JSON list of C-alpha atoms in Angstrom, two decimals:
[
{"chain": "A", "resi": 1333, "resn": "MET", "atom": "CA", "xyz": [95.30, 73.31, -13.51]},
{"chain": "A", "resi": 1334, "resn": "HIS", "atom": "CA", "xyz": [93.68, 70.23, -11.47]},
{"chain": "A", "resi": 1335, "resn": "PHE", "atom": "CA", "xyz": [93.32, 69.88, -7.79]},
{"chain": "A", "resi": 1336, "resn": "PRO", "atom": "CA", "xyz": [93.41, 66.63, -6.14]},
{"chain": "A", "resi": 1337, "resn": "THR", "atom": "CA", "xyz": [90.34, 65.59, -4.12]},
{"chain": "A", "resi": 1338, "resn": "LEU", "atom": "CA", "xyz": [89.94, 63.89, -1.08]},
{"chain": "A", "resi": 1339, "resn": "PRO", "atom": "CA", "xyz": [88.57, 60.17, -0.80]},
{"chain": "A", "resi": 1340, "resn": "ARG", "atom": "CA", "xyz": [84.56, 60.23, -0.25]},
{"chain": "A", "resi": 1341, "resn": "PRO", "atom": "CA", "xyz": [85.19, 58.75, 3.39]},
{"chain": "A", "resi": 1342, "resn": "THR", "atom": "CA", "xyz": [87.73, 61.52, 4.13]},
{"chain": "A", "resi": 1343, "resn": "ALA", "atom": "CA", "xyz": [85.81, 64.37, 2.87]},
{"chain": "A", "resi": 1344, "resn": "ARG", "atom": "CA", "xyz": [82.89, 63.30, 4.58]},
{"chain": "A", "resi": 1345, "resn": "LEU", "atom": "CA", "xyz": [84.99, 63.18, 8.21]},
{"chain": "A", "resi": 1346, "resn": "TRP", "atom": "CA", "xyz": [86.56, 66.03, 7.72]},
{"chain": "A", "resi": 1347, "resn": "ILE", "atom": "CA", "xyz": [82.75, 68.07, 7.26]},
{"chain": "A", "resi": 1348, "resn": "CYS", "atom": "CA", "xyz": [81.60, 65.86, 10.28]},
{"chain": "A", "resi": 1349, "resn": "VAL", "atom": "CA", "xyz": [84.65, 67.36, 12.24]},
{"chain": "A", "resi": 1350, "resn": "LEU", "atom": "CA", "xyz": [83.80, 70.95, 11.08]},
{"chain": "A", "resi": 1351, "resn": "THR", "atom": "CA", "xyz": [80.44, 70.78, 11.80]},
{"chain": "A", "resi": 1352, "resn": "LEU", "atom": "CA", "xyz": [80.99, 69.60, 15.30]},
{"chain": "A", "resi": 1353, "resn": "CYS", "atom": "CA", "xyz": [83.79, 72.23, 15.88]},
{"chain": "A", "resi": 1354, "resn": "GLY", "atom": "CA", "xyz": [80.65, 74.74, 14.51]},
{"chain": "A", "resi": 1355, "resn": "LEU", "atom": "CA", "xyz": [78.10, 73.54, 17.12]},
{"chain": "A", "resi": 1356, "resn": "MET", "atom": "CA", "xyz": [80.38, 73.37, 19.91]},
{"chain": "A", "resi": 1357, "resn": "LEU", "atom": "CA", "xyz": [81.63, 76.97, 19.46]},
{"chain": "A", "resi": 1358, "resn": "ALA", "atom": "CA", "xyz": [77.91, 78.15, 18.97]},
{"chain": "A", "resi": 1359, "resn": "GLY", "atom": "CA", "xyz": [76.91, 76.02, 22.55]},
{"chain": "A", "resi": 1360, "resn": "CYS", "atom": "CA", "xyz": [80.11, 78.00, 24.00]},
{"chain": "A", "resi": 1361, "resn": "ASP", "atom": "CA", "xyz": [78.85, 81.16, 23.09]},
{"chain": "A", "resi": 1362, "resn": "ARG", "atom": "CA", "xyz": [74.86, 80.76, 24.29]},
{"chain": "A", "resi": 1363, "resn": "SER", "atom": "CA", "xyz": [76.30, 79.20, 27.42]},
{"chain": "A", "resi": 1364, "resn": "VAL", "atom": "CA", "xyz": [78.53, 82.49, 28.20]},
{"chain": "A", "resi": 1365, "resn": "ASP", "atom": "CA", "xyz": [75.62, 84.58, 27.36]},
{"chain": "A", "resi": 1366, "resn": "ARG", "atom": "CA", "xyz": [73.21, 82.49, 29.76]},
{"chain": "A", "resi": 1367, "resn": "GLU", "atom": "CA", "xyz": [76.13, 82.91, 32.60]},
{"chain": "A", "resi": 1368, "resn": "LEU", "atom": "CA", "xyz": [75.91, 86.66, 32.41]},
{"chain": "A", "resi": 1369, "resn": "ALA", "atom": "CA", "xyz": [72.31, 86.79, 32.10]},
{"chain": "A", "resi": 1370, "resn": "GLU", "atom": "CA", "xyz": [72.22, 84.59, 35.15]},
{"chain": "A", "resi": 1371, "resn": "HIS", "atom": "CA", "xyz": [74.83, 86.66, 36.97]},
{"chain": "A", "resi": 1372, "resn": "GLU", "atom": "CA", "xyz": [73.36, 89.80, 35.98]},
{"chain": "A", "resi": 1373, "resn": "ALA", "atom": "CA", "xyz": [69.80, 88.38, 37.66]},
{"chain": "A", "resi": 1374, "resn": "ALA", "atom": "CA", "xyz": [71.35, 87.21, 40.66]},
{"chain": "A", "resi": 1375, "resn": "GLN", "atom": "CA", "xyz": [73.10, 90.59, 41.61]},
{"chain": "A", "resi": 1376, "resn": "THR", "atom": "CA", "xyz": [71.02, 91.80, 44.60]},
{"chain": "A", "resi": 1377, "resn": "THR", "atom": "CA", "xyz": [69.79, 95.55, 44.44]},
{"chain": "A", "resi": 1378, "resn": "LEU", "atom": "CA", "xyz": [68.84, 97.99, 47.35]},
{"chain": "A", "resi": 1379, "resn": "GLY", "atom": "CA", "xyz": [65.92, 98.54, 45.30]},
{"chain": "A", "resi": 1380, "resn": "VAL", "atom": "CA", "xyz": [65.92, 101.95, 44.22]},
{"chain": "A", "resi": 1381, "resn": "THR", "atom": "CA", "xyz": [67.31, 104.42, 41.64]},
{"chain": "A", "resi": 1382, "resn": "PRO", "atom": "CA", "xyz": [69.67, 107.38, 42.68]},
{"chain": "A", "resi": 1383, "resn": "LYS", "atom": "CA", "xyz": [67.12, 109.83, 42.49]},
{"chain": "A", "resi": 1384, "resn": "GLU", "atom": "CA", "xyz": [64.85, 107.45, 44.94]},
{"chain": "A", "resi": 1385, "resn": "PHE", "atom": "CA", "xyz": [67.43, 107.14, 47.34]},
{"chain": "A", "resi": 1386, "resn": "SER", "atom": "CA", "xyz": [68.23, 110.80, 47.48]},
{"chain": "A", "resi": 1387, "resn": "GLN", "atom": "CA", "xyz": [64.83, 111.64, 48.54]},
{"chain": "A", "resi": 1388, "resn": "ARG", "atom": "CA", "xyz": [65.08, 109.22, 51.37]},
{"chain": "A", "resi": 1389, "resn": "PHE", "atom": "CA", "xyz": [68.37, 110.36, 52.17]},
{"chain": "A", "resi": 1390, "resn": "ASN", "atom": "CA", "xyz": [67.44, 114.16, 52.39]},
{"chain": "A", "resi": 1391, "resn": "ARG", "atom": "CA", "xyz": [64.40, 112.93, 54.68]},
{"chain": "A", "resi": 1392, "resn": "GLN", "atom": "CA", "xyz": [66.51, 111.27, 57.02]},
{"chain": "A", "resi": 1393, "resn": "LEU", "atom": "CA", "xyz": [68.94, 114.47, 57.63]},
{"chain": "A", "resi": 1394, "resn": "PRO", "atom": "CA", "xyz": [66.58, 116.70, 59.86]},
{"chain": "A", "resi": 1395, "resn": "ALA", "atom": "CA", "xyz": [66.30, 113.70, 62.31]},
{"chain": "A", "resi": 1396, "resn": "ILE", "atom": "CA", "xyz": [69.84, 112.70, 62.31]},
{"chain": "A", "resi": 1397, "resn": "LEU", "atom": "CA", "xyz": [71.00, 116.11, 63.09]},
{"chain": "A", "resi": 1398, "resn": "THR", "atom": "CA", "xyz": [67.78, 116.91, 66.06]},
{"chain": "A", "resi": 1399, "resn": "ASP", "atom": "CA", "xyz": [69.55, 113.58, 67.64]},
{"chain": "A", "resi": 1400, "resn": "LEU", "atom": "CA", "xyz": [72.87, 115.12, 67.55]},
{"chain": "A", "resi": 1401, "resn": "GLN", "atom": "CA", "xyz": [71.25, 118.20, 69.19]},
{"chain": "A", "resi": 1402, "resn": "VAL", "atom": "CA", "xyz": [72.53, 120.25, 66.06]},
{"chain": "A", "resi": 1403, "resn": "SER", "atom": "CA", "xyz": [70.62, 123.68, 66.81]},
{"chain": "A", "resi": 1404, "resn": "ASP", "atom": "CA", "xyz": [68.29, 124.73, 63.75]},
{"chain": "A", "resi": 1405, "resn": "ALA", "atom": "CA", "xyz": [68.48, 121.09, 62.42]},
{"chain": "A", "resi": 1406, "resn": "ASP", "atom": "CA", "xyz": [66.27, 121.99, 59.42]},
{"chain": "A", "resi": 1407, "resn": "HIS", "atom": "CA", "xyz": [68.37, 124.76, 58.46]},
{"chain": "A", "resi": 1408, "resn": "MET", "atom": "CA", "xyz": [71.47, 122.81, 58.53]},
{"chain": "A", "resi": 1409, "resn": "ALA", "atom": "CA", "xyz": [70.15, 119.47, 57.02]},
{"chain": "A", "resi": 1410, "resn": "ARG", "atom": "CA", "xyz": [70.22, 121.72, 53.87]},
{"chain": "A", "resi": 1411, "resn": "LEU", "atom": "CA", "xyz": [74.41, 121.69, 53.69]},
{"chain": "A", "resi": 1412, "resn": "TYR", "atom": "CA", "xyz": [74.04, 117.88, 53.44]},
{"chain": "A", "resi": 1413, "resn": "GLN", "atom": "CA", "xyz": [71.11, 117.42, 50.92]},
{"chain": "A", "resi": 1414, "resn": "LEU", "atom": "CA", "xyz": [71.49, 115.49, 47.89]},
{"chain": "A", "resi": 1415, "resn": "ASP", "atom": "CA", "xyz": [70.76, 117.59, 44.94]},
{"chain": "A", "resi": 1416, "resn": "ASP", "atom": "CA", "xyz": [69.03, 115.25, 42.22]},
{"chain": "A", "resi": 1417, "resn": "SER", "atom": "CA", "xyz": [70.63, 117.46, 39.44]},
{"chain": "A", "resi": 1418, "resn": "ARG", "atom": "CA", "xyz": [73.90, 116.79, 40.76]},
{"chain": "A", "resi": 1419, "resn": "LEU", "atom": "CA", "xyz": [73.68, 112.94, 40.42]},
{"chain": "A", "resi": 1420, "resn": "HIS", "atom": "CA", "xyz": [75.70, 112.04, 37.47]},
{"chain": "A", "resi": 1421, "resn": "PRO", "atom": "CA", "xyz": [77.56, 109.30, 36.04]},
{"chain": "A", "resi": 1422, "resn": "GLY", "atom": "CA", "xyz": [81.16, 108.59, 37.33]},
{"chain": "A", "resi": 1423, "resn": "LYS", "atom": "CA", "xyz": [84.23, 107.85, 35.60]},
{"chain": "A", "resi": 1424, "resn": "TYR", "atom": "CA", "xyz": [83.32, 104.44, 34.84]},
{"chain": "A", "resi": 1425, "resn": "GLU", "atom": "CA", "xyz": [79.76, 103.08, 33.39]},
{"chain": "A", "resi": 1426, "resn": "TYR", "atom": "CA", "xyz": [77.44, 101.90, 36.11]},
{"chain": "A", "resi": 1427, "resn": "VAL", "atom": "CA", "xyz": [78.62, 104.16, 38.87]},
{"chain": "A", "resi": 1428, "resn": "LEU", "atom": "CA", "xyz": [77.40, 107.38, 40.53]},
{"chain": "A", "resi": 1429, "resn": "GLU", "atom": "CA", "xyz": [79.28, 109.94, 42.62]},
{"chain": "A", "resi": 1430, "resn": "THR", "atom": "CA", "xyz": [78.44, 113.47, 43.98]},
{"chain": "A", "resi": 1431, "resn": "THR", "atom": "CA", "xyz": [79.50, 115.47, 47.07]},
{"chain": "A", "resi": 1432, "resn": "VAL", "atom": "CA", "xyz": [77.82, 117.22, 49.69]},
{"chain": "A", "resi": 1433, "resn": "GLY", "atom": "CA", "xyz": [78.18, 119.67, 52.48]},
{"chain": "A", "resi": 1434, "resn": "PRO", "atom": "CA", "xyz": [81.26, 122.17, 53.32]},
{"chain": "A", "resi": 1435, "resn": "SER", "atom": "CA", "xyz": [83.83, 119.29, 53.34]},
{"chain": "A", "resi": 1436, "resn": "GLN", "atom": "CA", "xyz": [82.82, 118.11, 50.18]},
{"chain": "A", "resi": 1437, "resn": "THR", "atom": "CA", "xyz": [82.33, 114.37, 51.52]},
{"chain": "A", "resi": 1438, "resn": "THR", "atom": "CA", "xyz": [81.75, 111.92, 48.52]},
{"chain": "A", "resi": 1439, "resn": "ILE", "atom": "CA", "xyz": [78.79, 110.00, 47.99]},
{"chain": "A", "resi": 1440, "resn": "LEU", "atom": "CA", "xyz": [79.47, 106.92, 45.93]},
{"chain": "A", "resi": 1441, "resn": "GLY", "atom": "CA", "xyz": [76.56, 104.20, 44.24]},
{"chain": "A", "resi": 1442, "resn": "THR", "atom": "CA", "xyz": [77.13, 101.35, 42.02]},
{"chain": "A", "resi": 1443, "resn": "LEU", "atom": "CA", "xyz": [74.43, 100.54, 39.61]},
{"chain": "A", "resi": 1444, "resn": "ASN", "atom": "CA", "xyz": [72.98, 97.57, 37.58]},
{"chain": "A", "resi": 1445, "resn": "LYS", "atom": "CA", "xyz": [72.14, 97.77, 34.11]},
{"chain": "A", "resi": 1446, "resn": "LYS", "atom": "CA", "xyz": [68.62, 98.93, 35.14]},
{"chain": "A", "resi": 1447, "resn": "GLY", "atom": "CA", "xyz": [69.74, 101.68, 36.97]},
{"chain": "A", "resi": 1448, "resn": "GLU", "atom": "CA", "xyz": [68.91, 100.52, 40.56]},
{"chain": "A", "resi": 1449, "resn": "LEU", "atom": "CA", "xyz": [71.91, 100.89, 43.16]},
{"chain": "A", "resi": 1450, "resn": "ARG", "atom": "CA", "xyz": [73.51, 97.82, 44.11]},
{"chain": "A", "resi": 1451, "resn": "ALA", "atom": "CA", "xyz": [75.49, 99.60, 46.63]},
{"chain": "A", "resi": 1452, "resn": "VAL", "atom": "CA", "xyz": [75.79, 103.13, 48.36]},
{"chain": "A", "resi": 1453, "resn": "GLY", "atom": "CA", "xyz": [79.05, 104.54, 49.69]},
{"chain": "A", "resi": 1454, "resn": "ILE", "atom": "CA", "xyz": [80.03, 107.48, 51.62]},
{"chain": "A", "resi": 1455, "resn": "LEU", "atom": "CA", "xyz": [84.09, 108.51, 51.48]},
{"chain": "A", "resi": 1456, "resn": "LEU", "atom": "CA", "xyz": [86.15, 110.39, 53.76]},
{"chain": "A", "resi": 1457, "resn": "THR", "atom": "CA", "xyz": [89.00, 111.89, 52.36]},
{"chain": "A", "resi": 1458, "resn": "GLU", "atom": "CA", "xyz": [90.04, 114.69, 54.22]},
{"chain": "A", "resi": 1459, "resn": "ARG", "atom": "CA", "xyz": [91.49, 114.65, 58.06]},
{"chain": "A", "resi": 1460, "resn": "GLY", "atom": "CA", "xyz": [89.91, 116.86, 60.88]},
{"chain": "A", "resi": 1461, "resn": "SER", "atom": "CA", "xyz": [87.05, 116.68, 63.05]},
{"chain": "A", "resi": 1462, "resn": "ALA", "atom": "CA", "xyz": [84.43, 118.74, 60.65]},
{"chain": "A", "resi": 1463, "resn": "ALA", "atom": "CA", "xyz": [85.43, 116.34, 57.85]},
{"chain": "A", "resi": 1464, "resn": "ARG", "atom": "CA", "xyz": [84.56, 113.26, 59.93]},
{"chain": "A", "resi": 1465, "resn": "ASP", "atom": "CA", "xyz": [81.50, 114.83, 61.70]},
{"chain": "A", "resi": 1466, "resn": "GLU", "atom": "CA", "xyz": [80.26, 115.13, 57.82]},
{"chain": "A", "resi": 1467, "resn": "PHE", "atom": "CA", "xyz": [81.17, 111.67, 57.10]},
{"chain": "A", "resi": 1468, "resn": "LEU", "atom": "CA", "xyz": [79.35, 110.06, 60.18]},
{"chain": "A", "resi": 1469, "resn": "ILE", "atom": "CA", "xyz": [76.14, 112.34, 59.01]},
{"chain": "A", "resi": 1470, "resn": "CYS", "atom": "CA", "xyz": [75.94, 111.11, 55.72]},
{"chain": "A", "resi": 1471, "resn": "ALA", "atom": "CA", "xyz": [76.93, 107.37, 56.67]},
{"chain": "A", "resi": 1472, "resn": "GLU", "atom": "CA", "xyz": [73.82, 107.31, 59.14]},
{"chain": "A", "resi": 1473, "resn": "GLY", "atom": "CA", "xyz": [71.46, 109.02, 56.57]},
{"chain": "A", "resi": 1474, "resn": "ALA", "atom": "CA", "xyz": [72.73, 106.61, 54.12]},
{"chain": "A", "resi": 1475, "resn": "ALA", "atom": "CA", "xyz": [71.89, 103.72, 56.68]},
{"chain": "A", "resi": 1476, "resn": "ARG", "atom": "CA", "xyz": [68.59, 105.03, 57.99]},
{"chain": "A", "resi": 1477, "resn": "SER", "atom": "CA", "xyz": [67.72, 105.31, 54.18]},
{"chain": "A", "resi": 1478, "resn": "PHE", "atom": "CA", "xyz": [67.68, 101.53, 54.41]},
{"chain": "A", "resi": 1479, "resn": "ILE", "atom": "CA", "xyz": [67.13, 100.56, 57.93]},
{"chain": "A", "resi": 1480, "resn": "THR", "atom": "CA", "xyz": [63.96, 101.53, 59.63]},
{"chain": "A", "resi": 1481, "resn": "ALA", "atom": "CA", "xyz": [64.28, 100.07, 63.02]},
{"chain": "A", "resi": 1482, "resn": "ALA", "atom": "CA", "xyz": [65.94, 101.42, 66.32]},
{"chain": "A", "resi": 1483, "resn": "PRO", "atom": "CA", "xyz": [67.79, 104.32, 64.34]},
{"chain": "A", "resi": 1484, "resn": "GLU", "atom": "CA", "xyz": [69.22, 105.36, 67.91]},
{"chain": "A", "resi": 1485, "resn": "LYS", "atom": "CA", "xyz": [71.75, 102.21, 67.47]},
{"chain": "A", "resi": 1486, "resn": "LEU", "atom": "CA", "xyz": [72.90, 103.15, 64.30]},
{"chain": "A", "resi": 1487, "resn": "MET", "atom": "CA", "xyz": [75.39, 106.27, 65.14]},
{"chain": "A", "resi": 1488, "resn": "PRO", "atom": "CA", "xyz": [77.18, 104.25, 67.70]},
{"chain": "A", "resi": 1489, "resn": "LEU", "atom": "CA", "xyz": [77.25, 101.34, 65.51]},
{"chain": "A", "resi": 1490, "resn": "ILE", "atom": "CA", "xyz": [78.84, 103.48, 62.69]},
{"chain": "A", "resi": 1491, "resn": "ASN", "atom": "CA", "xyz": [81.17, 105.21, 64.97]},
{"chain": "A", "resi": 1492, "resn": "ARG", "atom": "CA", "xyz": [82.31, 102.11, 66.27]},
{"chain": "A", "resi": 1493, "resn": "MET", "atom": "CA", "xyz": [83.09, 100.37, 63.20]},
{"chain": "A", "resi": 1494, "resn": "THR", "atom": "CA", "xyz": [84.76, 103.48, 62.00]},
{"chain": "A", "resi": 1495, "resn": "GLY", "atom": "CA", "xyz": [87.10, 103.59, 65.23]},
{"chain": "A", "resi": 1496, "resn": "VAL", "atom": "CA", "xyz": [88.08, 99.86, 64.67]},
{"chain": "A", "resi": 1497, "resn": "ALA", "atom": "CA", "xyz": [88.80, 100.12, 60.70]},
{"chain": "A", "resi": 1498, "resn": "LEU", "atom": "CA", "xyz": [90.88, 103.19, 61.25]},
{"chain": "A", "resi": 1499, "resn": "ASN", "atom": "CA", "xyz": [92.86, 101.16, 63.89]},
{"chain": "A", "resi": 1500, "resn": "ASN", "atom": "CA", "xyz": [93.05, 98.19, 61.74]},
{"chain": "A", "resi": 1501, "resn": "PRO", "atom": "CA", "xyz": [94.14, 98.93, 58.42]},
{"chain": "A", "resi": 1502, "resn": "GLY", "atom": "CA", "xyz": [93.59, 96.47, 55.53]},
{"chain": "A", "resi": 1503, "resn": "GLN", "atom": "CA", "xyz": [90.33, 94.94, 57.31]},
{"chain": "A", "resi": 1504, "resn": "ARG", "atom": "CA", "xyz": [86.84, 95.43, 56.47]},
{"chain": "A", "resi": 1505, "resn": "MET", "atom": "CA", "xyz": [84.53, 95.87, 59.29]},
{"chain": "A", "resi": 1506, "resn": "THR", "atom": "CA", "xyz": [81.04, 94.65, 58.67]},
{"chain": "A", "resi": 1507, "resn": "GLU", "atom": "CA", "xyz": [77.76, 93.97, 60.53]},
{"chain": "A", "resi": 1508, "resn": "VAL", "atom": "CA", "xyz": [74.20, 93.02, 59.14]},
{"chain": "A", "resi": 1509, "resn": "VAL", "atom": "CA", "xyz": [71.30, 95.33, 60.31]},
{"chain": "A", "resi": 1510, "resn": "GLU", "atom": "CA", "xyz": [67.96, 94.51, 58.67]},
{"chain": "A", "resi": 1511, "resn": "ARG", "atom": "CA", "xyz": [69.30, 91.86, 56.01]},
{"chain": "A", "resi": 1512, "resn": "GLN", "atom": "CA", "xyz": [71.69, 95.06, 55.04]},
{"chain": "A", "resi": 1513, "resn": "LEU", "atom": "CA", "xyz": [75.42, 94.47, 55.09]},
{"chain": "A", "resi": 1514, "resn": "LEU", "atom": "CA", "xyz": [77.32, 97.87, 56.54]},
{"chain": "A", "resi": 1515, "resn": "SER", "atom": "CA", "xyz": [80.96, 97.76, 56.30]},
{"chain": "A", "resi": 1516, "resn": "VAL", "atom": "CA", "xyz": [83.81, 100.53, 56.91]},
{"chain": "A", "resi": 1517, "resn": "GLU", "atom": "CA", "xyz": [87.23, 100.05, 55.78]},
{"chain": "A", "resi": 1518, "resn": "ILE", "atom": "CA", "xyz": [90.61, 101.86, 54.52]},
{"chain": "A", "resi": 1519, "resn": "VAL", "atom": "CA", "xyz": [90.74, 102.42, 50.93]},
{"chain": "A", "resi": 1520, "resn": "PRO", "atom": "CA", "xyz": [93.51, 104.11, 48.85]},
{"chain": "A", "resi": 1521, "resn": "GLN", "atom": "CA", "xyz": [91.02, 107.29, 48.41]},
{"chain": "A", "resi": 1522, "resn": "GLY", "atom": "CA", "xyz": [90.28, 107.56, 52.56]},
{"chain": "A", "resi": 1523, "resn": "LEU", "atom": "CA", "xyz": [87.83, 105.85, 54.62]},
{"chain": "A", "resi": 1524, "resn": "LEU", "atom": "CA", "xyz": [84.77, 104.29, 52.87]},
{"chain": "A", "resi": 1525, "resn": "PHE", "atom": "CA", "xyz": [81.29, 103.49, 54.81]},
{"chain": "A", "resi": 1526, "resn": "GLN", "atom": "CA", "xyz": [78.79, 101.07, 52.23]},
{"chain": "A", "resi": 1527, "resn": "VAL", "atom": "CA", "xyz": [75.54, 99.82, 52.64]},
{"chain": "A", "resi": 1528, "resn": "GLN", "atom": "CA", "xyz": [74.54, 96.93, 50.61]},
{"chain": "A", "resi": 1529, "resn": "PRO", "atom": "CA", "xyz": [72.18, 94.40, 50.84]},
{"chain": "A", "resi": 1530, "resn": "GLN", "atom": "CA", "xyz": [73.24, 91.03, 52.52]},
{"chain": "A", "resi": 1531, "resn": "GLN", "atom": "CA", "xyz": [74.15, 88.22, 49.96]}
]
């Protein structure tokens, strides 16, 4: 059986076209990889691992409870301490979640691929004054873990942002303190307070 052959100029043209298509596809693949790598590198983090954050958070608790005039602040701080052994991956990759306190306040963290926290969140899911107090203690603990100046101003700020967020569903309240972005907003799961680097 004899197959027809293309004239040489036509065959060369097709080879050139196929070669150019191959080079273009290879270039696209590399540019996508490069863009992904640049995006990952540009993502700012809080500069700590979950374990390092838990140590900072735990150190802040006695001072926060003392400022709130809670009796036996050192003992009460144990109720809210993060246990390193309970920090575990969440339902999705690069997410951590754990709970603390009698009201089981959720503490969330998003991670980059190196395991550093990109943001820390405190989630209020229950109604009631005890749950809200616990939420505020944890929110201040998270904020103090990254903000060192004027700690006495953080609780009033978080309280104000929380009140405004509760009265304005759908709006995200934000404030920048020491190059950290603090935010409070209502999400489907409840009320979320977050600390993340200012972009």
